[in-house]
Tab-separated table of C-alpha atoms in Angstrom:
chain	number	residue	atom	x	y	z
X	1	UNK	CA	2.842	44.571	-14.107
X	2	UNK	CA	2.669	40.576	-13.378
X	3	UNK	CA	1.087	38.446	-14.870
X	4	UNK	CA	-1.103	35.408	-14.083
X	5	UNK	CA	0.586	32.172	-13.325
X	6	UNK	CA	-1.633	29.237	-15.560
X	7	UNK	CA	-1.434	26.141	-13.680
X	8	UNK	CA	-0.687	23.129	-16.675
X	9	UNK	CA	-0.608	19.113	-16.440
X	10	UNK	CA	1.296	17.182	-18.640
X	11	UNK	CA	1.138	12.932	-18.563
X	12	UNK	CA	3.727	11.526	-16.710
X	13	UNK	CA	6.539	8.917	-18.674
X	14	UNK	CA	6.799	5.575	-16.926
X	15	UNK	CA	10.868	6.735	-15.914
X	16	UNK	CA	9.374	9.608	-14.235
X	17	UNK	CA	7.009	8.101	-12.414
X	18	UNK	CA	9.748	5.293	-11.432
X	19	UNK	CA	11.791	8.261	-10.370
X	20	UNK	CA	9.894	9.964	-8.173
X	21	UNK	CA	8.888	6.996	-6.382
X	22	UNK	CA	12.415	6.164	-5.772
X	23	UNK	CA	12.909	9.457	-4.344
X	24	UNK	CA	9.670	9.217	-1.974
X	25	UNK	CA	11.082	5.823	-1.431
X	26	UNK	CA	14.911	6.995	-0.197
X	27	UNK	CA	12.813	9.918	2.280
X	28	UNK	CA	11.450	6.922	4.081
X	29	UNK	CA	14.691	5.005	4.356
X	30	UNK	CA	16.469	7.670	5.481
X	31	UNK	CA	13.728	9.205	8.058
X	32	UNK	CA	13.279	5.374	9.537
X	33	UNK	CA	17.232	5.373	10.212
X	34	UNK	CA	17.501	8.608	11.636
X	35	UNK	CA	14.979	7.496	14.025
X	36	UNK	CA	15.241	3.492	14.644
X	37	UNK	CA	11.895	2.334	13.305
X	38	UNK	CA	11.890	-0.963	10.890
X	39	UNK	CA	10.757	-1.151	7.398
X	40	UNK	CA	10.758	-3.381	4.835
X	41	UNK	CA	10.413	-3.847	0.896
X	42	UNK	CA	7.206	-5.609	0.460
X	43	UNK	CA	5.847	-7.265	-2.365
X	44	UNK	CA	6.667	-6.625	-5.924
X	45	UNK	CA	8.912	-4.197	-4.789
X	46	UNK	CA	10.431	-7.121	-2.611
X	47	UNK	CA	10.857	-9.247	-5.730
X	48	UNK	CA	12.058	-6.617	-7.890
X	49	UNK	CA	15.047	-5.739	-5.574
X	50	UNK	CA	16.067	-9.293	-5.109
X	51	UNK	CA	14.943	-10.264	-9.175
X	52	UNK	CA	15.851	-7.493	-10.789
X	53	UNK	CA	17.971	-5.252	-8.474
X	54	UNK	CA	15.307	-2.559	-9.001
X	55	UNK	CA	11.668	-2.424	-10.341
X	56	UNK	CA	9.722	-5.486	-11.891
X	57	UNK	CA	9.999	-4.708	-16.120
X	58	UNK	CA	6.146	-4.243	-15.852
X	59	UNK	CA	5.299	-2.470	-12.591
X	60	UNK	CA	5.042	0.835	-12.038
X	61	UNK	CA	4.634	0.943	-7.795
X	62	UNK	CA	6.408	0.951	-4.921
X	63	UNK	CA	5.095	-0.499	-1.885
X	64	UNK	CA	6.851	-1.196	1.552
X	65	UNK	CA	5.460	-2.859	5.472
X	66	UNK	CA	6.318	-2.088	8.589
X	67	UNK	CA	5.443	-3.264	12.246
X	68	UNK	CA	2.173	-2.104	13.749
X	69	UNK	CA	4.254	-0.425	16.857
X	70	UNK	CA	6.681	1.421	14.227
X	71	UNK	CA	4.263	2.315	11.656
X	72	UNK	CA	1.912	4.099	14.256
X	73	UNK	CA	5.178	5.977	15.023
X	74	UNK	CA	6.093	6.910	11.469
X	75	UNK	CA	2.639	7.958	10.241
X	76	UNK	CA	2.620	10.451	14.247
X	77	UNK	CA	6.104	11.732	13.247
X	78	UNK	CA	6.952	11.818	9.256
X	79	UNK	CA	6.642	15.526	8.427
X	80	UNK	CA	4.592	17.170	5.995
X	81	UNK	CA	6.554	18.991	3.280
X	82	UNK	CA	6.101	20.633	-0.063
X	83	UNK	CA	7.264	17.658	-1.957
X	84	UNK	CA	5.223	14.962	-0.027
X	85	UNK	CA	1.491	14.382	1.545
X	86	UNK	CA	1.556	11.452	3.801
X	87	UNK	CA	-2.370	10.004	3.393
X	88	UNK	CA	-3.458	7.769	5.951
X	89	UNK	CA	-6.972	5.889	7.546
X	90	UNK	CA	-9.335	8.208	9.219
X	91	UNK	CA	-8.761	11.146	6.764
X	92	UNK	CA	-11.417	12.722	4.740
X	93	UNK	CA	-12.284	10.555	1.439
X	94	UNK	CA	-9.866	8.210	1.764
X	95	UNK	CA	-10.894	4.517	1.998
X	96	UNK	CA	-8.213	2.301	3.083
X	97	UNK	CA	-6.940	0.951	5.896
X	98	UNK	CA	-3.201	1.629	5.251
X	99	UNK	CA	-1.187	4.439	4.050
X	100	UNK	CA	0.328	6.239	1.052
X	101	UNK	CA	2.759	8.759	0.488
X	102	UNK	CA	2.099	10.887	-2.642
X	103	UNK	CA	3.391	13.353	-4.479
X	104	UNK	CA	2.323	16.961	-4.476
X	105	UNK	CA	1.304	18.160	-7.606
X	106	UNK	CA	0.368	15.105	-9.330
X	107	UNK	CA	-2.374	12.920	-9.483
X	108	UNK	CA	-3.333	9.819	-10.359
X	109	UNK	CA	-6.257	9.138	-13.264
X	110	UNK	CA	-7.900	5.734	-13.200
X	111	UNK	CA	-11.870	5.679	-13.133
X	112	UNK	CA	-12.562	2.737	-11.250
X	113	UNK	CA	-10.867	4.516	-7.991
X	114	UNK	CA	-11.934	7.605	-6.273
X	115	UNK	CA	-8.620	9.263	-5.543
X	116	UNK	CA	-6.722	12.149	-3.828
X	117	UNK	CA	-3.736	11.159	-4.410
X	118	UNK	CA	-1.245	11.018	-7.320
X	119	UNK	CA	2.468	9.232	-7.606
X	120	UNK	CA	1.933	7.119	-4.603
X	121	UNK	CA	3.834	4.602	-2.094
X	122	UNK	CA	1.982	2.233	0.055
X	123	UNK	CA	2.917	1.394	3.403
X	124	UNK	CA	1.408	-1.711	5.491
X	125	UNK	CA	1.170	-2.235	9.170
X	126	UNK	CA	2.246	-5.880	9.921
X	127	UNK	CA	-0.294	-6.759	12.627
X	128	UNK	CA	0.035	-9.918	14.682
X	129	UNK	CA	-3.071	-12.780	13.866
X	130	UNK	CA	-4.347	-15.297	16.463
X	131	UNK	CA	-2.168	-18.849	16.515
X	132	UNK	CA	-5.302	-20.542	17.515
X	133	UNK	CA	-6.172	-21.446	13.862
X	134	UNK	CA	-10.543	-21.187	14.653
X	135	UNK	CA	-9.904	-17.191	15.934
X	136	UNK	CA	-7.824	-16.731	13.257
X	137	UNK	CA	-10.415	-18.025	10.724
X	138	UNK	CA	-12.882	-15.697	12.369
X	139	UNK	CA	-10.700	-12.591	12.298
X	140	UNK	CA	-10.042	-13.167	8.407
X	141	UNK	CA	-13.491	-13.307	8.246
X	142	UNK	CA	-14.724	-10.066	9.630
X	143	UNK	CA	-11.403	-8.651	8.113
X	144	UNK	CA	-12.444	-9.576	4.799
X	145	UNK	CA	-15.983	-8.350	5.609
X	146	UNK	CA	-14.439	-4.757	6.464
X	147	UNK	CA	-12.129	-4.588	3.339
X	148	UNK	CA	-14.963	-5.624	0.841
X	149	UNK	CA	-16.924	-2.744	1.988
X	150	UNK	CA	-14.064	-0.424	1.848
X	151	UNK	CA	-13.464	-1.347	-1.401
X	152	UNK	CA	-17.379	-1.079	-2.928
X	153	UNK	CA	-17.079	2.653	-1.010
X	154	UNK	CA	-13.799	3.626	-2.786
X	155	UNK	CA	-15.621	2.814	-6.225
X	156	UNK	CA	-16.310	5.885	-8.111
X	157	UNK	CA	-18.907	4.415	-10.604
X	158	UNK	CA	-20.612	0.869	-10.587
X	159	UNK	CA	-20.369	-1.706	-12.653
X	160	UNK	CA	-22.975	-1.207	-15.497
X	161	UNK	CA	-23.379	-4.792	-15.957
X	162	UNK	CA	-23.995	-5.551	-12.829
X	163	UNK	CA	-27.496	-7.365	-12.098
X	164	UNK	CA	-30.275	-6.427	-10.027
X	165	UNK	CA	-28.889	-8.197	-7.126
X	166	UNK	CA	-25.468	-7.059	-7.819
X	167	UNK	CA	-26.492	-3.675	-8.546
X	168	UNK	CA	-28.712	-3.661	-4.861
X	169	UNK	CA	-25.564	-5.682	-3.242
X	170	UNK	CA	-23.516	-2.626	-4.202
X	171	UNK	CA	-25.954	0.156	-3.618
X	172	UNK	CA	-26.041	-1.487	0.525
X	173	UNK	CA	-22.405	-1.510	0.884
X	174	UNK	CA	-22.256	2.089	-0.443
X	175	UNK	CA	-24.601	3.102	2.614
X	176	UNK	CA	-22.136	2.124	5.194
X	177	UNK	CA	-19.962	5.055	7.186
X	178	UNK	CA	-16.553	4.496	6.006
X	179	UNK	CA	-14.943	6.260	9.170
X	180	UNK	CA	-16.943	3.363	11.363
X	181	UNK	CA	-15.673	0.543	9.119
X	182	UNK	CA	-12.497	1.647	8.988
X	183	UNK	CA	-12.079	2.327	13.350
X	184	UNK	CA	-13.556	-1.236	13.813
X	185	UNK	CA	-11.347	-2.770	11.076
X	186	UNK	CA	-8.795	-0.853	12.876
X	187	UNK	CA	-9.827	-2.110	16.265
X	188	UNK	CA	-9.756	-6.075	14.958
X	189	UNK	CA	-6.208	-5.427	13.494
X	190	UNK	CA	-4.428	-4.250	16.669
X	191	UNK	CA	-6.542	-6.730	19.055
X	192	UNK	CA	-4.149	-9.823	18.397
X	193	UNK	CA	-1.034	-7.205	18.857
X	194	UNK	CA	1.834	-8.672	21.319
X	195	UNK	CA	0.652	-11.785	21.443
X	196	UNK	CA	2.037	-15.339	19.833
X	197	UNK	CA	4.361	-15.949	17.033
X	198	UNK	CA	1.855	-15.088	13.668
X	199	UNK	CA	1.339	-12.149	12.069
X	200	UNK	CA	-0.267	-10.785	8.374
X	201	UNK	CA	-0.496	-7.582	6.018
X	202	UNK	CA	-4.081	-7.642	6.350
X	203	UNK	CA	-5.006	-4.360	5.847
X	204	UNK	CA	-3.611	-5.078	2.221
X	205	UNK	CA	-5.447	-6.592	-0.770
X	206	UNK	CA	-7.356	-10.041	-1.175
X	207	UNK	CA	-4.899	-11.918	1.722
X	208	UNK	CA	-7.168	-14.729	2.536
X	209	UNK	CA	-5.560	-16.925	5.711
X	210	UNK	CA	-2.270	-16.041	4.731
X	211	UNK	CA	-0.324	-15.667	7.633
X	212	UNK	CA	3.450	-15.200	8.469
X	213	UNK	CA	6.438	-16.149	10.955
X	214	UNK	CA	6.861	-13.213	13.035
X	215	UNK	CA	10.304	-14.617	13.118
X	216	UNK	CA	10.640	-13.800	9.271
X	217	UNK	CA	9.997	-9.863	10.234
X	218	UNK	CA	12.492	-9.826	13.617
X	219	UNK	CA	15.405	-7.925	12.218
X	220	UNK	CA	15.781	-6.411	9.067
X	221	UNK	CA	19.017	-7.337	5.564
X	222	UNK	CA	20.066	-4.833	3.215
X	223	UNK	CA	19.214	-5.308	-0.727
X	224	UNK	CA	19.658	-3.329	-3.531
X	225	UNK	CA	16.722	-1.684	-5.424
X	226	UNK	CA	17.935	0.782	-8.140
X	227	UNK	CA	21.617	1.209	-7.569
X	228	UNK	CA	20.054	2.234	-3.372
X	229	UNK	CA	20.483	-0.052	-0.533
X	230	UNK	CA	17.145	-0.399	1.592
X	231	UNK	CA	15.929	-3.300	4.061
X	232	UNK	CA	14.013	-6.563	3.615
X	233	UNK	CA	13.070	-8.832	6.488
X	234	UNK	CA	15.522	-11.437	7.280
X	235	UNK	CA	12.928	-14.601	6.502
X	236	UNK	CA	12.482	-12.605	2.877
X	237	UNK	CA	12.493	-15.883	1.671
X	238	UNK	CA	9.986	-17.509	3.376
X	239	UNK	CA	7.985	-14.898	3.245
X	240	UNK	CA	7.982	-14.497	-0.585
X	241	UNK	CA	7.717	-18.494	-1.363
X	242	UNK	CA	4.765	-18.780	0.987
X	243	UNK	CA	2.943	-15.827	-0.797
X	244	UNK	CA	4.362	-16.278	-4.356
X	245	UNK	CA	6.134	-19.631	-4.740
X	246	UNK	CA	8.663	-19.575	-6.928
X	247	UNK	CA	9.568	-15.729	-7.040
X	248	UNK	CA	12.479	-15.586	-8.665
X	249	UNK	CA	11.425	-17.573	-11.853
X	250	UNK	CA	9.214	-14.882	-14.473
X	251	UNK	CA	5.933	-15.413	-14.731
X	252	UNK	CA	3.931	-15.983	-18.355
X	253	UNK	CA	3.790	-13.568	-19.970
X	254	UNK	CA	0.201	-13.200	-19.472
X	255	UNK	CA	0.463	-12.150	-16.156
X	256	UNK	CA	3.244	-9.319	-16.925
X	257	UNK	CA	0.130	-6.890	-15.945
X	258	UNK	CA	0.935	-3.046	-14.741
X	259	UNK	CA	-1.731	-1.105	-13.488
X	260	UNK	CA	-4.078	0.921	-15.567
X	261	UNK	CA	-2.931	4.070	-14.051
X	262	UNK	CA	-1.915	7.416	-15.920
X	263	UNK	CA	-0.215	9.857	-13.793
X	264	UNK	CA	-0.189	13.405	-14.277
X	265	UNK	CA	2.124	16.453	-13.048
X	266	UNK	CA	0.830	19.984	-12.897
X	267	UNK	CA	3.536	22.848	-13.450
X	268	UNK	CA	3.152	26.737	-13.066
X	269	UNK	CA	3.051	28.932	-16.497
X	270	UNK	CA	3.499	32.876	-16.286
């Protein structure tokens, strides 16, 4: 006679989380490769291969870019799998305007966030910006417009403190289709695409007028991250010192911040 399998979580260790992140991490190296598409380190992750030869002491997240033309290829053409769920804009509950690969069978618990997703990697599209500076103030206007109501829609609970106006601000934003935000946000990104020499990660966090060389993201240079040789863009540096100055000097203490995620695994019992 069988018996009845009991489905059981258990917290995830920070090394375990690290690990399968690395692992999600080497699927995308190896599937780019195999089929010619760039990608790069991005980020902390950027600064933590170069730094550190591997993650950042304190974080506890992977995240890489890649060019509009080859992302749009990787997200039509990574498979699905038992070990991996490749999220991306468009899909059912999910409010951003890039993508993450996660983990099957884990999850991710952090209250501010509604989430279907659990040990994650995010991937940007680099999209190109206008090089006449007044279009490219108005594009990072209506792009910030876009991501500040994606973000109010992917908040699970609101602020309690908030203020009448706040708490009305909040309750408008909240009324919006997220599918129609996110296909015009979409629309603005590619718009500029193939043309001039700028570009940004603008689908990303708070990015306000920072824009980039496409020069810096022409070809890709190996660097090590956790004993694993991936790519960076060749201007790394100028990239990094225009977003984070001095990137290879620690910052205070203060600012050693992870995030204020606990992940979680679930596992079959008989």
């Amino acid at each position: 006679m069988g018996m009845d399998r009991i489905m059981e979580k258990r917290e995830l260790a920070l090394t375990e989380v690290r690990k399968i992140e690395l692992q999600m991490l080497i699927q995308v190296r190896d599937f780019c490769e195999e089929h010619h598409l760039q990608y790069f380190l991005h980020g902390g992750t950027l600064i933590g291969a170069l730094r550190h030869k591997g993650f950042i002491p304190w974080d506890d997240d992977i995240d890489i870019s890649m060019p509009r033309v080859d992302y749009e290829v990787f997200l039509n053409s990574f498979p699905e799998n038992s070990n991996y769920r490749l999220l991306t804009p468009m899909m059912d509950n999910y409010y951003f305007a890039f993508s993450k690969l996660t983990a099957q069978k884990t999850y991710i618990e952090n209250s501010a966030e509604k989430t279907q997703y659990g040990v994650f990697l995010d991937i940007f599209p680099i999209d190109d910006v206008p090089d006449n500076r007044v279009q490219s103030y108005i594009f990072f206007i209506k792009a910030s417009i876009y991501k500040k109501i994606l973000g109010h829609l992917n908040d699970k609970v609101m602020n309690p403190n908030y203020n009448f106006g706040k708490k009305l601000y909040w309750k408008i934003l909240r009324s919006f289709n997220y599918k129609k935000i996110l296909t015009r946000f979409s629309r603005l990104t590619k718009q500029t695409n193939h043309h001039g020499g700028l570009c940004s990660t603008v689908t990303t966090g708070v990015q306000w007028f920072i824009v980039y060389k496409k020069s810096w993201f022409a070809a890709q240079v190996p660097v090590f991250f956790e004993g694993e040789k991936f790519s960076a863009p060749i201007g790394y540096d100028a990239f990094l010192k225009k977003y984070f100055g001095n990137y290879m000097e620690l910052p205070p203490r203060e600012k050693r911040v992870a995030h204020n995620y606990k992940y979680w695994i679930e596992s079959e019992n008989e």
